[in-house]
JSON list of C-alpha atoms and ligand atoms in Angstrom, two decimals:
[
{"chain": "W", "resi": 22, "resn": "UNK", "atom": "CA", "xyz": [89.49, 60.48, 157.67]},
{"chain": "W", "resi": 23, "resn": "UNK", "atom": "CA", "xyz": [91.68, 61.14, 160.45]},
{"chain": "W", "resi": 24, "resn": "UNK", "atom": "CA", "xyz": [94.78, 63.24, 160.03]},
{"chain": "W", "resi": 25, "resn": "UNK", "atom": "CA", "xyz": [97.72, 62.77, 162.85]},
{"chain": "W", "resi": 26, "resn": "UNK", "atom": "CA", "xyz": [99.84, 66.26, 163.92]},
{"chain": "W", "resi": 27, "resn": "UNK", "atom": "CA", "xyz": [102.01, 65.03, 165.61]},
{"chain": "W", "resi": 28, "resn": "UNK", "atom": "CA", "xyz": [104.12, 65.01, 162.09]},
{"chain": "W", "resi": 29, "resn": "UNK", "atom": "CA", "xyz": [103.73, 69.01, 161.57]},
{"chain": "W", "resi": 30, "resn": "UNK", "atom": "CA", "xyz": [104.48, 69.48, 165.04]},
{"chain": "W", "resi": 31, "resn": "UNK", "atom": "CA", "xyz": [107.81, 68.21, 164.78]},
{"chain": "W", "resi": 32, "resn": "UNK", "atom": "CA", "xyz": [109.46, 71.11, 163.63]},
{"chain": "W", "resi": 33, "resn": "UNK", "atom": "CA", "xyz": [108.64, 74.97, 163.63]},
{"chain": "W", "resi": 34, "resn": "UNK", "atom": "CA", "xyz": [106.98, 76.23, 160.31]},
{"chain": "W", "resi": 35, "resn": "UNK", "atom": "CA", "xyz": [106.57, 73.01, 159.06]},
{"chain": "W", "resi": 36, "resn": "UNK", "atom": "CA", "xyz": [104.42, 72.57, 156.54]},
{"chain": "W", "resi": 37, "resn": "UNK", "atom": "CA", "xyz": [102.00, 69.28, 155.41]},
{"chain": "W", "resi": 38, "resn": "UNK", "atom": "CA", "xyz": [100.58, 69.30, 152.43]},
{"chain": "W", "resi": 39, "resn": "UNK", "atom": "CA", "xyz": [98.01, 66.67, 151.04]},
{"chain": "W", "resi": 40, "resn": "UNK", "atom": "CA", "xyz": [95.00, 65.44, 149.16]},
{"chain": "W", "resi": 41, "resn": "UNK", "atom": "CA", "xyz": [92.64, 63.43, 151.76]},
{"chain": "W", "resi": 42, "resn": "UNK", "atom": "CA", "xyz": [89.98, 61.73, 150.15]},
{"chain": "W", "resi": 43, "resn": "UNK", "atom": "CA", "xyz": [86.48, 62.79, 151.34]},
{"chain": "W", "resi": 44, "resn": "UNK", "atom": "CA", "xyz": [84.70, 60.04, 153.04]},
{"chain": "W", "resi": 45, "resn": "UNK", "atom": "CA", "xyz": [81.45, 62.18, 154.03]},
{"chain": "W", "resi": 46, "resn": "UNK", "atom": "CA", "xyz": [78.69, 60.40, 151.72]},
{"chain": "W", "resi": 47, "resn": "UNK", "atom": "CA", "xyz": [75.49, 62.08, 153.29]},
{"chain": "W", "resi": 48, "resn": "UNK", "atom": "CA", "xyz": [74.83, 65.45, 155.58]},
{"chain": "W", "resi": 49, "resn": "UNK", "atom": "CA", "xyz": [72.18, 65.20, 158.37]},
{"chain": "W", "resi": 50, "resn": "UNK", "atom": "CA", "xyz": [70.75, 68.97, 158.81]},
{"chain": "W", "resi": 51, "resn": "UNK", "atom": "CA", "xyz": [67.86, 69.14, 160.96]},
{"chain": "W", "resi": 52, "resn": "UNK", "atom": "CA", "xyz": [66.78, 65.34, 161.10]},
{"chain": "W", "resi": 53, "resn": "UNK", "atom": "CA", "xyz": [66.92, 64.66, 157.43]},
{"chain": "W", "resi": 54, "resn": "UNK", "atom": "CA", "xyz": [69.74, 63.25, 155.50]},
{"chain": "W", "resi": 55, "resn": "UNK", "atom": "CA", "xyz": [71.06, 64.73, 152.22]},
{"chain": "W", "resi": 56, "resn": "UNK", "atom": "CA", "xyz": [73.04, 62.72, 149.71]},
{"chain": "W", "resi": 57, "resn": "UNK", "atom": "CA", "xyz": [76.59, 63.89, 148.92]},
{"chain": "W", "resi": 58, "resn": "UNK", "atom": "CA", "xyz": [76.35, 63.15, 144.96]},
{"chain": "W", "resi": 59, "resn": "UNK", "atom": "CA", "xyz": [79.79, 64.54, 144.14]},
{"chain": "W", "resi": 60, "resn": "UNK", "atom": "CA", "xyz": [82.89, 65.78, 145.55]},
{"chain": "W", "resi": 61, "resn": "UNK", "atom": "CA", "xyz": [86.29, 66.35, 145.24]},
{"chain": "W", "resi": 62, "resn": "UNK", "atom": "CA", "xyz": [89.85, 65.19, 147.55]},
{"chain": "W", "resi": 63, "resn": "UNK", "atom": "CA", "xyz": [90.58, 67.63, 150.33]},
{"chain": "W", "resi": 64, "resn": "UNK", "atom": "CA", "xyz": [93.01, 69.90, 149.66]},
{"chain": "W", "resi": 65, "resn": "UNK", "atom": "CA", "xyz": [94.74, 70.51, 153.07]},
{"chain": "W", "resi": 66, "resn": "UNK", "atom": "CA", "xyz": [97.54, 72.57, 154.45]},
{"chain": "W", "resi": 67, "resn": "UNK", "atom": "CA", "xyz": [98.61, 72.46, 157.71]},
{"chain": "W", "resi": 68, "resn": "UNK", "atom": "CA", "xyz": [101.09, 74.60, 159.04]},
{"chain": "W", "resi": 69, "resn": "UNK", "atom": "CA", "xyz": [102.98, 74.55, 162.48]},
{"chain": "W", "resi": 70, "resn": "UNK", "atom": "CA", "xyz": [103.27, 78.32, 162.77]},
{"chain": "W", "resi": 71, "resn": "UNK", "atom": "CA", "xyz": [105.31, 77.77, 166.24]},
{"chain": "W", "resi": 72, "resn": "UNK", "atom": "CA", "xyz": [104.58, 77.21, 169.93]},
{"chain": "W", "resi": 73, "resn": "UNK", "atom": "CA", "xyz": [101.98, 74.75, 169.13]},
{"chain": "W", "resi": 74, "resn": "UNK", "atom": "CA", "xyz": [100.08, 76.95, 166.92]},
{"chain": "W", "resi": 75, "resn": "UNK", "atom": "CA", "xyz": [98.64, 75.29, 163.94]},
{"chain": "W", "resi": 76, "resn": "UNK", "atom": "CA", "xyz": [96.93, 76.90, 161.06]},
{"chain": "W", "resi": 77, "resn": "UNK", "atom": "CA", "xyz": [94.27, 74.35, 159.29]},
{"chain": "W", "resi": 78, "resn": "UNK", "atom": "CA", "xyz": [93.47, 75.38, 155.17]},
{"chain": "W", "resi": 79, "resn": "UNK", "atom": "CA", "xyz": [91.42, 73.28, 153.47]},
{"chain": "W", "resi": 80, "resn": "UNK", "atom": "CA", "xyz": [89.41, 73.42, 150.34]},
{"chain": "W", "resi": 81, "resn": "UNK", "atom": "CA", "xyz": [87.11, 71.11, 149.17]},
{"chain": "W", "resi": 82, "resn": "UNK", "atom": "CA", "xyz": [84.10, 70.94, 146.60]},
{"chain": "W", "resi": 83, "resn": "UNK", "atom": "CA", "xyz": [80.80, 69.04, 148.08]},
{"chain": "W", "resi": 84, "resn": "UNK", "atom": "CA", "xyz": [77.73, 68.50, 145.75]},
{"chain": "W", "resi": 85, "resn": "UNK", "atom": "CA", "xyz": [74.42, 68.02, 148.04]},
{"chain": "W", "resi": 86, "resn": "UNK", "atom": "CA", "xyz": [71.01, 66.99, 146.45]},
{"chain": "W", "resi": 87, "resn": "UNK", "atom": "CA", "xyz": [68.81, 68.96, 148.57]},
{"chain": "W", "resi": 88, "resn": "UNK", "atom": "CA", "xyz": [64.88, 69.14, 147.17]},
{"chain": "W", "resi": 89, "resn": "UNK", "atom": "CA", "xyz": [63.13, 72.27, 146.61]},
{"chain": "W", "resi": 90, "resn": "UNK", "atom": "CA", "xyz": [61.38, 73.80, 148.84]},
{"chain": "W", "resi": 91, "resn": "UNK", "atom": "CA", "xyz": [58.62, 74.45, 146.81]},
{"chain": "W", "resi": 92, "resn": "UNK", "atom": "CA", "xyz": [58.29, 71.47, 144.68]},
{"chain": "W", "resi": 93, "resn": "UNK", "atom": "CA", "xyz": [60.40, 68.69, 146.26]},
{"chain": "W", "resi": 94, "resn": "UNK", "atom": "CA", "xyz": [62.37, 68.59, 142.75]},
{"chain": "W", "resi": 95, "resn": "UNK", "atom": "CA", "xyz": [65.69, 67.10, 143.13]},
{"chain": "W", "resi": 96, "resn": "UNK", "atom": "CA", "xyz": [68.37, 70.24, 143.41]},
{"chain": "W", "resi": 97, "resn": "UNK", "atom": "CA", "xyz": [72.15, 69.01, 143.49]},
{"chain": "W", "resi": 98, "resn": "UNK", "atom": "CA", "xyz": [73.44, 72.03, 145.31]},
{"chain": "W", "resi": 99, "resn": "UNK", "atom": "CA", "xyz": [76.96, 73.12, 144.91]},
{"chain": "W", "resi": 100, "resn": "UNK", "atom": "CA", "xyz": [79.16, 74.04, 148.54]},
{"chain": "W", "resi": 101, "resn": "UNK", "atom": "CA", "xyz": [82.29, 75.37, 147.16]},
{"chain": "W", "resi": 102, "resn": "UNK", "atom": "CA", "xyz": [84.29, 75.12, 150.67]},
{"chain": "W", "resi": 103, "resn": "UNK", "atom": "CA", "xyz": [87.76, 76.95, 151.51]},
{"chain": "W", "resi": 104, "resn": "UNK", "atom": "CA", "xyz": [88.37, 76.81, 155.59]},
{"chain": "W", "resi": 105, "resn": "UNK", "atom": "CA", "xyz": [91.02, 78.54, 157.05]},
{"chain": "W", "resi": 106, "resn": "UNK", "atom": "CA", "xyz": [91.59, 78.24, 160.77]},
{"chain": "W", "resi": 107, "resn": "UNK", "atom": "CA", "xyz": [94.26, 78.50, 163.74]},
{"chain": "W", "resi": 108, "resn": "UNK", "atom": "CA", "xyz": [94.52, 76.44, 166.39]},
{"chain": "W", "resi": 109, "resn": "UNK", "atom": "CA", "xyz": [96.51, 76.47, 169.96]},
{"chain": "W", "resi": 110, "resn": "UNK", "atom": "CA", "xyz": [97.00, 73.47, 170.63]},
{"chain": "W", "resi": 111, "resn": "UNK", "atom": "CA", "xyz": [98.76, 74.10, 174.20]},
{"chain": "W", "resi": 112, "resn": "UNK", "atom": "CA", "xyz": [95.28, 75.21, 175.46]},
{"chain": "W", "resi": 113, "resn": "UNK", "atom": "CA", "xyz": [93.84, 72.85, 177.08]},
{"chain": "W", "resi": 114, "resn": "UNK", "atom": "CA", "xyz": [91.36, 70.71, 174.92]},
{"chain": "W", "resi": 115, "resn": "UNK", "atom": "CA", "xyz": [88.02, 71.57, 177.16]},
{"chain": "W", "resi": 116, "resn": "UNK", "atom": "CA", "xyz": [89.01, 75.18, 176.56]},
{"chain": "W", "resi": 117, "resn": "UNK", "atom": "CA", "xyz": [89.12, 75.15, 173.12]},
{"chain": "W", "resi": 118, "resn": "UNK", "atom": "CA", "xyz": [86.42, 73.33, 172.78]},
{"chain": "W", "resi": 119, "resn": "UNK", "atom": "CA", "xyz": [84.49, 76.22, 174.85]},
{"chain": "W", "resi": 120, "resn": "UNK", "atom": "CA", "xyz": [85.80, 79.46, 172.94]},
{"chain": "W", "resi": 121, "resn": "UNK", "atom": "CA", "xyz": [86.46, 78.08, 169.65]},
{"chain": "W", "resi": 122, "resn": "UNK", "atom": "CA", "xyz": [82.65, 76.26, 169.08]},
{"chain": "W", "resi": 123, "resn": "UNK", "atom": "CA", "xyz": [85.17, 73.85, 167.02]},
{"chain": "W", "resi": 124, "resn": "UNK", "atom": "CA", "xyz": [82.79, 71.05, 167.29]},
{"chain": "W", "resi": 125, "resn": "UNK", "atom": "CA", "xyz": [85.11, 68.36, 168.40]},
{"chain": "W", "resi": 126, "resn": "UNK", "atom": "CA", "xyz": [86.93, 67.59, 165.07]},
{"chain": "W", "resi": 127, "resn": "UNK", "atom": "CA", "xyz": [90.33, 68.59, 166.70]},
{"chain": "W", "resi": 128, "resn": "UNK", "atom": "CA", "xyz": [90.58, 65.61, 169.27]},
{"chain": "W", "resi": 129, "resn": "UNK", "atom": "CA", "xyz": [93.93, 65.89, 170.81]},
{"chain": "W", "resi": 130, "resn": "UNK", "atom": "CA", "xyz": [96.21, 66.29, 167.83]},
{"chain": "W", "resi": 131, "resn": "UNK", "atom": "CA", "xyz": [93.95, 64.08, 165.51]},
{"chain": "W", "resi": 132, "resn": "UNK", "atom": "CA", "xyz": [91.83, 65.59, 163.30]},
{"chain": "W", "resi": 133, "resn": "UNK", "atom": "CA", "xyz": [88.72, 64.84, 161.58]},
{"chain": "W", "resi": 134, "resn": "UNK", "atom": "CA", "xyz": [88.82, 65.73, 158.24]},
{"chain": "W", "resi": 135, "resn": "UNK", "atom": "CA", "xyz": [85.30, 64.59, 157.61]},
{"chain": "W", "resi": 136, "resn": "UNK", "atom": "CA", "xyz": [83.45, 66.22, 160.56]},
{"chain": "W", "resi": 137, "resn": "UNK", "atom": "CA", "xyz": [85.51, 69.63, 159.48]},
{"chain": "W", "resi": 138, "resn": "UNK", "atom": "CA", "xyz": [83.42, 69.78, 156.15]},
{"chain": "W", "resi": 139, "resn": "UNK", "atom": "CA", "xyz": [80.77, 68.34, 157.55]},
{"chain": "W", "resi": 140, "resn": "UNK", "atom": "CA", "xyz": [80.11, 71.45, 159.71]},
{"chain": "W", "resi": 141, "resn": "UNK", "atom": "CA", "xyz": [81.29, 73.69, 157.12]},
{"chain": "W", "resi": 142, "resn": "UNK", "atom": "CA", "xyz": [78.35, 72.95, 155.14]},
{"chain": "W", "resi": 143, "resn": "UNK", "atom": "CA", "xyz": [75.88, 73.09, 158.07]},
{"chain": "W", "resi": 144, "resn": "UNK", "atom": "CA", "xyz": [77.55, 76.84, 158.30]},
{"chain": "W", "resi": 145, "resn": "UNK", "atom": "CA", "xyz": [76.98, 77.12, 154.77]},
{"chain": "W", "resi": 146, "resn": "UNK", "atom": "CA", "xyz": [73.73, 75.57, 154.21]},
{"chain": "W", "resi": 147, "resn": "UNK", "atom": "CA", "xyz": [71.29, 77.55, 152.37]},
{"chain": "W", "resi": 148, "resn": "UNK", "atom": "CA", "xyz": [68.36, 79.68, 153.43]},
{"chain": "W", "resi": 149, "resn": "UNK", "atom": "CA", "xyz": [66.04, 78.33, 150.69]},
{"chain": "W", "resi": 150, "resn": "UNK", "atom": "CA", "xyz": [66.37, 75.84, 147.68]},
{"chain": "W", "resi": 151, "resn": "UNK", "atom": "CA", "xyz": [64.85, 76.50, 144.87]},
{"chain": "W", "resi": 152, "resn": "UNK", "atom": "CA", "xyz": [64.89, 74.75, 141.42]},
{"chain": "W", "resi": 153, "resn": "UNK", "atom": "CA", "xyz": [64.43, 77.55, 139.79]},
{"chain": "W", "resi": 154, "resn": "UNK", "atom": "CA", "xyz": [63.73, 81.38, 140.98]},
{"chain": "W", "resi": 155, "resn": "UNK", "atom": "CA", "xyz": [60.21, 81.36, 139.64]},
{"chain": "W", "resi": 156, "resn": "UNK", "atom": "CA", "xyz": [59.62, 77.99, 140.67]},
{"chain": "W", "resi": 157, "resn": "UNK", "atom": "CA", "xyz": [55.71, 77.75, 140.52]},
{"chain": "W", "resi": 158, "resn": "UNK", "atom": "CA", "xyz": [55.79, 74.73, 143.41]},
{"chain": "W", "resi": 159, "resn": "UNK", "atom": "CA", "xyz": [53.12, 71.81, 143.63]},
{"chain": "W", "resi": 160, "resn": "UNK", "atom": "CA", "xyz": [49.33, 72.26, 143.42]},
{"chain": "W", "resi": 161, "resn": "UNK", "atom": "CA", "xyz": [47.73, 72.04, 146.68]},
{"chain": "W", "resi": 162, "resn": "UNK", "atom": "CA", "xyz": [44.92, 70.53, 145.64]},
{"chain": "W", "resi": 163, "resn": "UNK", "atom": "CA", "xyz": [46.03, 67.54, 143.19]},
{"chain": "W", "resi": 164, "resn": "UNK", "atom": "CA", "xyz": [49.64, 67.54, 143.51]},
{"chain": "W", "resi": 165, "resn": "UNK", "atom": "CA", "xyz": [50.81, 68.15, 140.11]},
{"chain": "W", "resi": 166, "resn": "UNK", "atom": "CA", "xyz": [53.88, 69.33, 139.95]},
{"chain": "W", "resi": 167, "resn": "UNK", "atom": "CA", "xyz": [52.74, 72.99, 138.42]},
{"chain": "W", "resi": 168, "resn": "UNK", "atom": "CA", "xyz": [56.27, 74.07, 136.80]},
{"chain": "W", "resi": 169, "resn": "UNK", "atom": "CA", "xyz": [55.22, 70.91, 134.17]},
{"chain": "W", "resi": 170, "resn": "UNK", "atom": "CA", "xyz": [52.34, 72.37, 133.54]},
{"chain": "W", "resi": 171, "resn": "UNK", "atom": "CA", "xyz": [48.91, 73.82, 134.90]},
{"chain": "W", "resi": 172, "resn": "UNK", "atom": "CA", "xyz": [46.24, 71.18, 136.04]},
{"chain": "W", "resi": 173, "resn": "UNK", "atom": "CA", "xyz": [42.75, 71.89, 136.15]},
{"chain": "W", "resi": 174, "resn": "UNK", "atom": "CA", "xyz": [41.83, 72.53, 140.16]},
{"chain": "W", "resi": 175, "resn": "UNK", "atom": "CA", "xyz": [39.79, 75.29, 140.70]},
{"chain": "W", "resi": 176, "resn": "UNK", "atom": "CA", "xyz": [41.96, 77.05, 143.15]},
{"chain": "W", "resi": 177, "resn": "UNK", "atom": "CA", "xyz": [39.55, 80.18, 143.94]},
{"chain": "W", "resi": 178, "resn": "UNK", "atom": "CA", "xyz": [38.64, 79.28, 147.53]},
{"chain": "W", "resi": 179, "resn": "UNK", "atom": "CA", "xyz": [35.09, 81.07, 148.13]},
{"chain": "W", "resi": 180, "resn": "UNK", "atom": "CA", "xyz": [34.15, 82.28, 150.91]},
{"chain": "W", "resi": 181, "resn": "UNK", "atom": "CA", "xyz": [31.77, 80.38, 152.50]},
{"chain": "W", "resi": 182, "resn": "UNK", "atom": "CA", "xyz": [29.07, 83.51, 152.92]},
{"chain": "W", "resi": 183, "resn": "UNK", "atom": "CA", "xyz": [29.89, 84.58, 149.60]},
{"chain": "W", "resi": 184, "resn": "UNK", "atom": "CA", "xyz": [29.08, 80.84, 148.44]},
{"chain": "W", "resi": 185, "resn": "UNK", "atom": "CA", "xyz": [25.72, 81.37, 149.94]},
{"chain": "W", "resi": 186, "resn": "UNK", "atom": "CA", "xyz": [25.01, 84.31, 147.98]},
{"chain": "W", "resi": 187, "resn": "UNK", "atom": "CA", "xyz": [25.58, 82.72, 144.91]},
{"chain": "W", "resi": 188, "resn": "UNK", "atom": "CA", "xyz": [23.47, 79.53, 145.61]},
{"chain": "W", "resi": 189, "resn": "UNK", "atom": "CA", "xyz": [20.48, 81.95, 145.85]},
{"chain": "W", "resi": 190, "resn": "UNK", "atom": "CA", "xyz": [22.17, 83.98, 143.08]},
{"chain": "W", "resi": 191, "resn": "UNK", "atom": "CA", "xyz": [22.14, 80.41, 141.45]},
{"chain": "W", "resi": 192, "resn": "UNK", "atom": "CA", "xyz": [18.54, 78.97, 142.59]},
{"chain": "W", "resi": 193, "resn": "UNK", "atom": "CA", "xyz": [16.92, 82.63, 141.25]},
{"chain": "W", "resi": 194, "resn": "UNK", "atom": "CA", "xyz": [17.90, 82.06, 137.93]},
{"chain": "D", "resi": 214, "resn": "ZN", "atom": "ZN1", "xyz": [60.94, 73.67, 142.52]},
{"chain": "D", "resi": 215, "resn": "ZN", "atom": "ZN1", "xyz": [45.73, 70.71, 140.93]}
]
């Protein structure tokens, strides 16, 4: 959703305060798109310190089902989100855009709510998921999902010369 300054702006140390409904319903990250399976409103303050200066607070819970990275379990992955940031809004827009790596959700004196949390999660988005911290992952060999149990692959790869060796170990007997 878009949110108009122009209102804030009117008057020094003015301050907006609102819920804005999240619209954001899935988060690309590198090529692959992640359901948003819960959220709350935006909570957002804006506040004209003076001069053109706005300071942007926001806070915002996004649920993301991301899958494991060992298993490929379904993991609904909290972002508990609180963004606090000025902007000058005399500088020039190409400016700001430069310094401020603000990703173009500040367009003029519009700004995108959604693309804000959008790229707060990206900021936010975890190293590794994991189901669980000892999650035992997926069998290479068959597949089965190995935190529901152990299947019955032989997983100790031989060496092939050591294979050899017991062939003849095998054939002698
Ligand atoms: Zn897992
Ligand atoms: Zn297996």
């Amino acid at each position: 959703m878009l949110f108009d300054l122009t209102e804030v702006l009117s008057g020094e140390n003015k301050v907006i305060q609102k819920e804005i409904p999240l619209e954001l319903n899935a988060v690309t990250y590198q090529r692959e798109e992640f359901q948003v399976v819960a959220k709350t409103p935006v909570s957002l303050t804006v506040t004209h310190v003076g001069k053109k200066e706005v300071l942007i607070e926001a806070a915002v819970d996004v649920t993301v089902r991301i899958p494991c990275d060992r298993c490929l379990a379904d993991v609904d992955r909290r972002f508990h989100l609180s963004i606090s940031r000025g902007f000058d809004l005399q500088v020039e827009e190409e400016t700001r855009r430069r310094e401020l790596d603000e990703c173009g959700f500040l367009d003029g004196y519009k700004l995108d709510v959604d693309l804000m949390i959008f790229h707060e999660i990206i900021l936010n988005w975890p190293m590794k998921i994991l189901c669980r911290e000892d999650c035992k992952g997926i069998c290479r060999k068959c597949g089965k999902n190995l935190n529901e149990g152990a299947c019955d692959c032989d997983m100790t790869e031989l060496d092939p010369r050591m294979a050899k060796i017991f062939d003849i170990f095998n054939n002698s007997r």
